[in-house]
mmCIF file of C-alpha atoms in Angstrom:
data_model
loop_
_atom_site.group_PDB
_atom_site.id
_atom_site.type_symbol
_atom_site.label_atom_id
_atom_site.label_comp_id
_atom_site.label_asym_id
_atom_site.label_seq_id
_atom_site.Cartn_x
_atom_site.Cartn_y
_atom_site.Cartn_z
ATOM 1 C CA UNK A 1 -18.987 -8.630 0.184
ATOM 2 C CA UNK A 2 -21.663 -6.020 -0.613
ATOM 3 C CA UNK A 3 -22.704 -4.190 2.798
ATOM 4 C CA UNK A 4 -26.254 -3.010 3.043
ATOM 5 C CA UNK A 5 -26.922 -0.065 6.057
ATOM 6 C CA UNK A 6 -29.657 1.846 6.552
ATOM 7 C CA UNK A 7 -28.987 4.645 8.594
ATOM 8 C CA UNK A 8 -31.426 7.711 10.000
ATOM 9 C CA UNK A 9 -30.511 11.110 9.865
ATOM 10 C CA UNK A 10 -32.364 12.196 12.358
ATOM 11 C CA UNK A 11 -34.879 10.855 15.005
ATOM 12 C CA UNK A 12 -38.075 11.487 12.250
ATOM 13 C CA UNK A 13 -36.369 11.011 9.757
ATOM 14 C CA UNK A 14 -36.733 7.876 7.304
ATOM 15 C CA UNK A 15 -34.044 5.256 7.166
ATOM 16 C CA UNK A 16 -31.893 6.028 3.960
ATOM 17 C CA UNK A 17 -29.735 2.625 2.096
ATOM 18 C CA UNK A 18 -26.123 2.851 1.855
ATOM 19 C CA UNK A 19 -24.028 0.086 0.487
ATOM 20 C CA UNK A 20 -20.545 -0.098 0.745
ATOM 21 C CA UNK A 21 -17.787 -2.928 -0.277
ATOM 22 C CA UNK A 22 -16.342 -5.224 2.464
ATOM 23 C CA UNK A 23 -13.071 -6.635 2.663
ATOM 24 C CA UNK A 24 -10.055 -7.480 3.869
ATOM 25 C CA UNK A 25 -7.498 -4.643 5.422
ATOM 26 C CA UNK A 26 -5.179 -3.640 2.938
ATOM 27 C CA UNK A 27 -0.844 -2.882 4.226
ATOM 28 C CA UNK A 28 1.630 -0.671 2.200
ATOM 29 C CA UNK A 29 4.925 -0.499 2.162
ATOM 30 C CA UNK A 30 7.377 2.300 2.358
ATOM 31 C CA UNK A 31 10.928 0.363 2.841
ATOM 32 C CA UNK A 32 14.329 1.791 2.434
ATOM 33 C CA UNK A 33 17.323 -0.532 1.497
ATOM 34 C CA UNK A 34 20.715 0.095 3.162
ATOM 35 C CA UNK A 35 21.774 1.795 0.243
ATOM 36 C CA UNK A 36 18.887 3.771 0.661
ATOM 37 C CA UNK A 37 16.837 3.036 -2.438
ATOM 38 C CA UNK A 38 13.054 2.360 -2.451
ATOM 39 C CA UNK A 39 12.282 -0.558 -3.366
ATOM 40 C CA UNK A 40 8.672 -0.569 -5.577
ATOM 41 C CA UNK A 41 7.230 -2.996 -7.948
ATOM 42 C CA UNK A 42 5.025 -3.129 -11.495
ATOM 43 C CA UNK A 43 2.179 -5.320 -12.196
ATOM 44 C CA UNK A 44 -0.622 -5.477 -14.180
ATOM 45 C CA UNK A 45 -4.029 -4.125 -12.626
ATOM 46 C CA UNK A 46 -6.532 -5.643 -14.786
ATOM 47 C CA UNK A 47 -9.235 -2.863 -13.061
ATOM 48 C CA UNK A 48 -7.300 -0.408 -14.962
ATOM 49 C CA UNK A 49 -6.057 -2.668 -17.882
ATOM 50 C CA UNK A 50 -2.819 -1.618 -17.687
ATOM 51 C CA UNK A 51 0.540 -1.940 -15.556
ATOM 52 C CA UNK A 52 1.399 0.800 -12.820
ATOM 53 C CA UNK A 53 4.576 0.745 -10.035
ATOM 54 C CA UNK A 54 3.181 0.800 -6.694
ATOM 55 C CA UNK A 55 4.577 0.246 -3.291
ATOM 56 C CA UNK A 56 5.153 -3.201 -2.192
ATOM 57 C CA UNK A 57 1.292 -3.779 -0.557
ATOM 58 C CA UNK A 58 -1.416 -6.603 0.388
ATOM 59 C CA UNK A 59 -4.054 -8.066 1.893
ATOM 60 C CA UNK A 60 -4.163 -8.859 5.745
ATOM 61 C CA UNK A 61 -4.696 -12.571 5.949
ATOM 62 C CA UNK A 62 -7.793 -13.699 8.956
ATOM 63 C CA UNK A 63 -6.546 -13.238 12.130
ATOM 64 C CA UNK A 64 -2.957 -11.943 10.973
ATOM 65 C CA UNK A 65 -1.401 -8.774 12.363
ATOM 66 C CA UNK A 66 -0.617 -6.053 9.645
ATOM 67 C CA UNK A 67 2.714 -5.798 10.919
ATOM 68 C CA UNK A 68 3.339 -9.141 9.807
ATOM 69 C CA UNK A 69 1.439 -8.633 7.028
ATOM 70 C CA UNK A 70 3.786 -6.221 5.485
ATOM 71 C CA UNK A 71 7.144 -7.729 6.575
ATOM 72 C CA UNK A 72 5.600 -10.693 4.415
ATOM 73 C CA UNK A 73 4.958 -9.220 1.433
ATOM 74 C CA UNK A 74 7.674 -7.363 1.574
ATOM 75 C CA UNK A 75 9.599 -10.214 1.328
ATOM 76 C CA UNK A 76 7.784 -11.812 -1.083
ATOM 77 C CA UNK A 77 7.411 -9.080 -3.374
ATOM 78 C CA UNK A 78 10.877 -7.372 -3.218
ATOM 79 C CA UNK A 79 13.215 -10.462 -1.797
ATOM 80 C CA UNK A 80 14.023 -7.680 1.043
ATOM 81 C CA UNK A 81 13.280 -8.419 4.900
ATOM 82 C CA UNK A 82 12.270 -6.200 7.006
ATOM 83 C CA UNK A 83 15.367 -5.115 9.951
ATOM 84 C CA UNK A 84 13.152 -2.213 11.430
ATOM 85 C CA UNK A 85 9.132 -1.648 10.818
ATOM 86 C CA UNK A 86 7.363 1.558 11.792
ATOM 87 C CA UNK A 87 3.782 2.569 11.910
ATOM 88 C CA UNK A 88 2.637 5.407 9.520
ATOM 89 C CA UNK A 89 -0.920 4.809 10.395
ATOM 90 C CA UNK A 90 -4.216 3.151 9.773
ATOM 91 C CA UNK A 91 -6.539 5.438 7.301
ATOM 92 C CA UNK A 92 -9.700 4.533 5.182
ATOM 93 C CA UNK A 93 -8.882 3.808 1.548
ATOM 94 C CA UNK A 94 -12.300 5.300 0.785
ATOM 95 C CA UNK A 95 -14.744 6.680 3.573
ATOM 96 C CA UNK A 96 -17.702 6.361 1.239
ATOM 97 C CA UNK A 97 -17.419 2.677 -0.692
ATOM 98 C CA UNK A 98 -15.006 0.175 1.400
ATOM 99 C CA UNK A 99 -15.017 -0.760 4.851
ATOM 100 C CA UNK A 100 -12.080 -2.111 5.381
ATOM 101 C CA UNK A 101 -8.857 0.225 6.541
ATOM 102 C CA UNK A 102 -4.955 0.616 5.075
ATOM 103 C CA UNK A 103 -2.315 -0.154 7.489
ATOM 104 C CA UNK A 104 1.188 1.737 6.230
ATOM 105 C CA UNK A 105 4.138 1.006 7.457
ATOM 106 C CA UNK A 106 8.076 2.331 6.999
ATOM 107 C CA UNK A 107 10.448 -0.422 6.892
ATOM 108 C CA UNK A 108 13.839 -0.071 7.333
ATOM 109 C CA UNK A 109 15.463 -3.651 5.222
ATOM 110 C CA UNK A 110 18.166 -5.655 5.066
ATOM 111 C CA UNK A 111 20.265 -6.545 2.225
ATOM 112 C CA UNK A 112 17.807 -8.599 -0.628
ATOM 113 C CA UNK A 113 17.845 -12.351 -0.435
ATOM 114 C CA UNK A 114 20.432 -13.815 -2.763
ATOM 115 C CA UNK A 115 18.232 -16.196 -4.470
ATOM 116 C CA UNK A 116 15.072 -13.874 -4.864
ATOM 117 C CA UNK A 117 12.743 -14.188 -7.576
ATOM 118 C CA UNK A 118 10.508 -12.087 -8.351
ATOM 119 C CA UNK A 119 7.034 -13.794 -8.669
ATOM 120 C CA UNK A 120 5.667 -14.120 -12.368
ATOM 121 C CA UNK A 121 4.083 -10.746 -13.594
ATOM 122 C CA UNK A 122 6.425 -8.338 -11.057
ATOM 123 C CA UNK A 123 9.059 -6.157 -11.828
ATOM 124 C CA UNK A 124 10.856 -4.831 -9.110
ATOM 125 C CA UNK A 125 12.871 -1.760 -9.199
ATOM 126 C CA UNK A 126 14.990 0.171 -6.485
ATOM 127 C CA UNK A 127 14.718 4.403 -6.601
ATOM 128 C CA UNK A 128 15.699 7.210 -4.476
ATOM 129 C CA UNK A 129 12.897 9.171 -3.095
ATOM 130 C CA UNK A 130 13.938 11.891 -5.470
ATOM 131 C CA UNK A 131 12.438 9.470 -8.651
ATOM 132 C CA UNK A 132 9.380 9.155 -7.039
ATOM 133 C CA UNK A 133 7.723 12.484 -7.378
ATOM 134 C CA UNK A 134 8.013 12.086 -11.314
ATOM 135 C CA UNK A 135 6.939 8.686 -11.498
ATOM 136 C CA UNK A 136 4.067 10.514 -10.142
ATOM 137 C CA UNK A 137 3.546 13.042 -12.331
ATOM 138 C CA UNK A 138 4.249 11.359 -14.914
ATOM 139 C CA UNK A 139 0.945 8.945 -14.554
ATOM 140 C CA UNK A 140 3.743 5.497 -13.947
ATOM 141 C CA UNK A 141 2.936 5.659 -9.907
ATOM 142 C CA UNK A 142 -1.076 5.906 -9.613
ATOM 143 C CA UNK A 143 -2.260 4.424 -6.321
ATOM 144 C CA UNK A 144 -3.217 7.020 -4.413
ATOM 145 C CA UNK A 145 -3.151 4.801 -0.988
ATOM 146 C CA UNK A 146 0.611 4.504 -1.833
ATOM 147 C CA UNK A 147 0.649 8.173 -2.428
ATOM 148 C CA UNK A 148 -0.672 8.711 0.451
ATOM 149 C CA UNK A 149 1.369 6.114 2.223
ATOM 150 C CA UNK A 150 4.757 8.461 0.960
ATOM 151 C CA UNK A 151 2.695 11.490 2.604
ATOM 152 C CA UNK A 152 2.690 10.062 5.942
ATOM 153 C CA UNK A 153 5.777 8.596 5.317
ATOM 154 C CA UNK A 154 7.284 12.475 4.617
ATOM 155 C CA UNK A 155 4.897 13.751 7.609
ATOM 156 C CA UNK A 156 7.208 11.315 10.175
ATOM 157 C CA UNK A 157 10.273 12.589 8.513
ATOM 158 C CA UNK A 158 11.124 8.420 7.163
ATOM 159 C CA UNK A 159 12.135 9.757 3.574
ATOM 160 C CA UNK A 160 12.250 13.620 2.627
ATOM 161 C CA UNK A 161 11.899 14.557 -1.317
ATOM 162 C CA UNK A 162 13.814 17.793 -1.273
#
């Protein structure tokens, strides 16, 4: 949805038009396997015409908690549940276009399902938090929410990359 606000600066001050995009909440998904690999996964993002790796990651469904959210695409995205599921925290994707808010979490999984499969068009892979700095760099990893989502994840002390 496009949001239309107009919003006064000051009391004699005329109204000024800001839009913004509305949408769902978004989750990420910092998980950890027992062997202590990060699970992440490729896909094509036809916005940017190309594939990237990202963090497993959704939309909250109406009325569904983001808690759940992520244990579910977690699942469906990597074939690993989630054992233990920590906050990271709610921040704004972007404070001057969406409305909506990201909801990270650090999940601590069990082993993968046997029979997982990942859906058409993903590629999962499993890295240590040491990979994930060049992926980075190296213009593979580009999401800056899931950047940001390993920040917080570092801040809380979930996965160090030293």
């Amino acid at each position: 949805d496009i949001i239309e606000r107009k919003v006064s600066f000051s009391a004699d001050s005329e109204p000024e038009t800001y839009h913004a995009v509305g949408q769902a909440d978004y989750i990420a998904v910092v998980a950890k396997t027992p062997s202590g690999l990060i699970p992440i996964v490729r896909q094509f993002r036809p916005a940017l015409e190309r594939f990237t790796w990202e963090l497993p990651a959704g939309l909250v469904d109406p009325g569904e908690d983001p808690a759940d959210t992520a244990r579910r695409e977690l699942l469906e995205e990597t074939g690993f549940p989630a054992m233990q599921l920590h906050a990271l925290g709610t921040t704004s994707p972007c404070t001057g276009r969406f409305s909506n808010w990201l909801h990270s979490f650090f999940v601590e999984t069990d082993e993968r399902e046997p029979a997982f499969v990942p859906e058409p068009g993903i590629e999962v892979r499993l890295v240590r938090v040491s990979d994930l700095p060049g992926l980075i760099s190296s213009g593979d990893f580009v999401s800056q929410l899931h950047i940001g989502a390993l920040f917080q994840a570092s801040l809380l002390s979930f996965v160090q990359f030293s």
